[in-house]
Short mmCIF file of C-alpha atoms in Angstrom, two decimals:
data_model
loop_
_atom_site.label_atom_id
_atom_site.label_comp_id
_atom_site.label_asym_id
_atom_site.label_seq_id
_atom_site.Cartn_x
_atom_site.Cartn_y
_atom_site.Cartn_z
CA MET V 1 6.64 -24.75 10.40
CA SER V 2 9.67 -24.35 8.15
CA GLU V 3 12.17 -21.72 9.20
CA LYS V 4 12.62 -20.79 5.57
CA PRO V 5 10.12 -18.47 3.90
CA VAL V 6 7.61 -20.39 1.80
CA LEU V 7 6.38 -18.81 -1.42
CA TYR V 8 2.95 -19.72 -2.82
CA TYR V 9 2.52 -18.96 -6.50
CA PHE V 10 2.69 -20.47 -9.97
CA ASN V 11 5.86 -21.95 -11.44
CA ALA V 12 6.44 -18.80 -13.47
CA ARG V 13 7.70 -15.25 -12.92
CA GLY V 14 4.69 -12.99 -12.57
CA LYS V 15 4.43 -10.91 -9.43
CA MET V 16 6.39 -13.39 -7.33
CA GLU V 17 9.62 -13.03 -9.29
CA THR V 18 10.62 -9.72 -7.71
CA ILE V 19 10.12 -11.34 -4.30
CA ARG V 20 12.39 -14.21 -5.37
CA TRP V 21 14.99 -11.66 -6.49
CA LEU V 22 14.88 -9.72 -3.23
CA LEU V 23 15.21 -12.82 -1.06
CA THR V 24 18.08 -14.01 -3.25
CA VAL V 25 20.02 -10.77 -2.92
CA ALA V 26 19.38 -10.86 0.84
CA GLU V 27 20.87 -14.38 0.70
CA VAL V 28 17.76 -15.95 2.17
CA ASP V 29 16.94 -19.47 1.02
CA PHE V 30 13.26 -20.19 0.49
CA ASP V 31 10.89 -22.99 -0.39
CA GLU V 32 8.10 -22.80 -2.92
CA VAL V 33 4.64 -24.28 -3.27
CA PHE V 34 3.37 -24.10 -6.83
CA LEU V 35 -0.33 -23.73 -7.52
CA THR V 36 -1.35 -26.46 -9.94
CA SER V 37 -5.10 -26.90 -9.38
CA ARG V 38 -8.22 -25.01 -8.38
CA ASP V 39 -8.76 -27.38 -5.44
CA GLN V 40 -5.38 -26.37 -4.06
CA TYR V 41 -6.35 -22.69 -4.31
CA LEU V 42 -9.75 -23.32 -2.72
CA LYS V 43 -8.05 -25.11 0.17
CA LEU V 44 -5.89 -22.04 0.81
CA LEU V 45 -9.06 -19.93 0.84
CA GLU V 46 -10.80 -22.36 3.18
CA ASN V 47 -7.85 -22.18 5.57
CA GLY V 48 -7.99 -18.38 5.57
CA ASP V 49 -4.49 -18.13 4.14
CA LEU V 50 -5.25 -15.65 1.34
CA LEU V 51 -6.46 -12.44 2.93
CA PHE V 52 -7.74 -10.94 -0.32
CA GLN V 53 -8.14 -14.24 -2.18
CA GLN V 54 -4.96 -13.50 -4.16
CA VAL V 55 -1.42 -14.70 -4.60
CA PRO V 56 1.52 -14.11 -4.22
CA MET V 57 1.47 -15.27 -0.63
CA VAL V 58 4.60 -15.65 1.48
CA GLU V 59 4.77 -17.51 4.75
CA ILE V 60 7.51 -15.86 6.82
CA ASP V 61 8.20 -15.32 10.53
CA GLY V 62 4.90 -16.91 11.52
CA MET V 63 2.89 -14.67 9.19
CA LYS V 64 1.10 -15.35 5.93
CA LEU V 65 1.67 -12.17 3.96
CA VAL V 66 -0.20 -11.17 0.81
CA GLN V 67 -0.06 -8.09 -1.41
CA THR V 68 3.22 -7.85 -3.29
CA ARG V 69 4.21 -4.41 -2.01
CA ALA V 70 3.64 -5.39 1.63
CA ILE V 71 5.73 -8.54 1.16
CA LEU V 72 8.57 -6.67 -0.51
CA ASN V 73 8.56 -3.93 2.12
CA TYR V 74 8.73 -6.47 4.94
CA ILE V 75 11.67 -8.29 3.34
CA ALA V 76 13.46 -5.02 2.58
CA GLU V 77 13.08 -3.81 6.16
CA LYS V 78 13.99 -7.17 7.70
CA TYR V 79 17.20 -7.50 5.69
CA ASN V 80 18.31 -3.86 5.81
CA LEU V 81 17.59 -3.09 2.17
CA HIS V 82 15.30 -0.10 2.76
CA GLY V 83 17.65 2.77 3.59
CA LYS V 84 19.08 4.20 6.77
CA ASP V 85 16.44 6.84 7.50
CA LEU V 86 13.09 8.28 6.44
CA LYS V 87 14.52 10.37 3.61
CA ASP V 88 16.39 7.41 2.17
CA ARG V 89 13.25 5.30 2.34
CA ALA V 90 11.23 7.97 0.54
CA MET V 91 13.75 8.06 -2.31
CA ILE V 92 13.98 4.26 -2.43
CA ASP V 93 10.19 3.97 -2.57
CA MET V 94 9.98 6.60 -5.31
CA TYR V 95 12.49 4.80 -7.52
CA SER V 96 10.96 1.43 -6.67
CA GLU V 97 7.48 2.50 -7.72
CA GLY V 98 8.82 3.79 -11.04
CA VAL V 99 10.55 0.48 -11.73
CA LYS V 100 7.44 -1.45 -10.74
CA ASP V 101 5.31 0.58 -13.18
CA LEU V 102 7.60 -0.50 -16.01
CA ASN V 103 7.92 -4.03 -14.69
CA GLU V 104 4.15 -4.39 -14.52
CA MET V 105 3.80 -3.51 -18.20
CA ILE V 106 6.21 -6.28 -19.13
CA ILE V 107 4.52 -8.82 -16.85
CA MET V 108 1.09 -8.03 -18.29
CA LEU V 109 2.25 -8.27 -21.90
CA ILE V 110 1.04 -11.87 -22.04
CA MET V 111 -2.52 -10.58 -21.52
CA SER V 112 -2.40 -8.01 -24.32
CA PRO V 113 -4.69 -8.57 -27.34
CA ASP V 114 -2.09 -6.75 -29.47
CA PRO V 115 1.38 -7.72 -28.20
CA LYS V 116 3.25 -5.94 -31.01
CA ALA V 117 1.66 -2.58 -30.23
CA LYS V 118 2.14 -3.14 -26.50
CA LEU V 119 5.83 -3.93 -27.02
CA GLU V 120 6.27 -0.69 -28.95
CA GLU V 121 4.57 1.22 -26.12
CA ILE V 122 6.80 -0.42 -23.50
CA GLU V 123 9.97 0.32 -25.46
CA LYS V 124 8.96 3.95 -25.99
CA LYS V 125 8.10 4.52 -22.34
CA ALA V 126 11.26 2.75 -21.17
CA LYS V 127 13.47 4.94 -23.34
CA GLU V 128 11.66 8.23 -22.85
CA ARG V 129 10.20 8.09 -19.34
CA TYR V 130 11.98 5.58 -17.12
CA LEU V 131 15.54 4.85 -18.20
CA PRO V 132 16.54 8.55 -18.40
CA VAL V 133 15.60 8.94 -14.72
CA PHE V 134 17.87 6.08 -13.66
CA GLU V 135 20.63 7.16 -16.02
CA LYS V 136 20.71 10.54 -14.28
CA ALA V 137 20.45 9.04 -10.78
CA LEU V 138 23.42 6.78 -11.47
CA THR V 139 25.72 9.55 -12.68
CA GLY V 140 28.44 9.06 -10.08
CA PRO V 141 26.77 6.96 -7.37
CA VAL V 142 27.31 3.21 -7.32
CA TYR V 143 23.78 2.64 -6.02
CA LEU V 144 20.55 4.58 -6.42
CA VAL V 145 20.21 5.87 -2.86
CA GLY V 146 22.58 6.59 0.01
CA GLY V 147 25.63 4.87 -1.45
CA LYS V 148 24.30 1.54 -0.24
CA LEU V 149 22.57 -1.45 -1.82
CA SER V 150 18.79 -1.22 -1.45
CA CYS V 151 15.70 -2.96 -2.73
CA ALA V 152 15.39 -0.30 -5.44
CA ASP V 153 18.69 -1.50 -6.93
CA VAL V 154 17.42 -5.06 -6.96
CA TYR V 155 14.20 -4.04 -8.70
CA LEU V 156 16.09 -2.00 -11.28
CA LEU V 157 18.46 -4.87 -12.06
CA GLU V 158 15.58 -7.27 -12.58
CA CYS V 159 13.82 -4.77 -14.82
CA THR V 160 16.89 -4.11 -17.00
CA LEU V 161 17.30 -7.83 -17.58
CA MET V 162 13.64 -8.16 -18.52
CA LEU V 163 13.95 -5.22 -20.91
CA GLU V 164 16.98 -6.75 -22.60
CA GLU V 165 15.06 -9.99 -23.10
CA LYS V 166 12.50 -8.04 -25.12
CA PHE V 167 14.68 -5.34 -26.69
CA ALA V 168 18.28 -6.31 -27.38
CA GLY V 169 20.57 -3.28 -27.04
CA ILE V 170 18.00 -1.10 -25.29
CA LEU V 171 20.63 0.03 -22.77
CA LYS V 172 23.20 1.13 -25.38
CA ASP V 173 22.31 4.80 -24.90
CA PHE V 174 22.16 4.46 -21.11
CA GLY V 175 25.76 3.81 -20.13
CA ASN V 176 25.32 4.47 -16.42
CA VAL V 177 22.45 2.01 -16.21
CA LYS V 178 24.43 -0.59 -18.14
CA SER V 179 27.45 -0.12 -15.86
CA PHE V 180 25.17 -0.41 -12.82
CA GLN V 181 23.78 -3.66 -14.23
CA GLY V 182 27.32 -4.97 -14.68
CA ARG V 183 28.21 -4.18 -11.07
CA MET V 184 25.07 -5.84 -9.77
CA LEU V 185 25.77 -8.97 -11.80
CA GLN V 186 29.06 -9.35 -9.93
CA ILE V 187 27.24 -9.90 -6.64
CA PRO V 188 27.70 -13.64 -5.98
CA ALA V 189 24.06 -14.27 -5.04
CA VAL V 190 22.88 -12.53 -8.22
CA ASN V 191 25.34 -14.49 -10.33
CA ARG V 192 24.10 -17.77 -8.86
CA PHE V 193 20.46 -16.80 -9.43
CA LEU V 194 21.14 -16.37 -13.14
CA LEU V 195 22.69 -19.80 -13.54
CA PRO V 196 20.72 -22.76 -14.95
CA GLY V 197 18.98 -24.73 -12.22
CA SER V 198 18.37 -21.76 -9.92
CA LYS V 199 14.97 -20.72 -8.59
CA ARG V 200 14.66 -18.03 -11.23
CA LYS V 201 11.57 -18.63 -13.32
CA LEU V 202 10.59 -18.24 -16.96
CA PRO V 203 7.98 -15.62 -17.89
CA PHE V 204 4.33 -16.63 -18.03
CA ASP V 205 3.54 -18.32 -21.34
CA GLN V 206 0.21 -19.42 -22.75
CA LYS V 207 0.37 -22.73 -20.88
CA SER V 208 1.02 -21.18 -17.47
CA LEU V 209 -1.55 -18.45 -18.20
CA ALA V 210 -4.15 -21.12 -18.99
CA LEU V 211 -3.35 -22.83 -15.68
CA ALA V 212 -3.76 -19.56 -13.79
CA LYS V 213 -7.14 -18.97 -15.43
CA GLN V 214 -8.23 -22.48 -14.48
CA VAL V 215 -7.08 -22.05 -10.87
CA PHE V 216 -8.92 -18.73 -10.50
CA ASN V 217 -11.91 -19.89 -12.59
CA MET V 218 -11.43 -17.01 -15.05
CA LYS V 219 -13.68 -17.27 -18.08
CA SER V 220 -11.46 -15.30 -20.45
#
């Protein structure tokens, strides 16, 4: 078995991308197996590799982990990105869940029957509900919790970049968040991940969505 974590997913962002980000910031190299056929998926099921018949799945430390939150929590704990004590972890988890709520809306945009209306909803919620929270939290501190890099910082960076892909200039009224983003981009591992040829993926498009539906035998 490879010593490197092995990620099983599609060759697209989706729910695996945050896992890729977290491993990258932890400076952990990983391999990937891309799902390209239903037979491949059925073989994973037959082998008992997908506990709830879902991906992402990550093979790490002799385990085959599923459920995105469980995978992220394991990586964060293993690589000291989950705070120094219980109170830190509670704050990190609180911020992380807020970011994931916003992230999930962007990921699921491809499934929306009315993308224009959904984009307007995402932009409104980002500006009114989510970004103000992080703008306040980053008034003074370099990182969100405990003066130390945590998984919550990684999730927030990823989310700000995704937002800017959809809404140019969305951070102009959130100077603390924009400054935070700038600091995070100076981390060498982050900088490398954003270069062409890295393991960073493109968002799901109609072609990759059609493949996912074929793999999972989804009718619509």
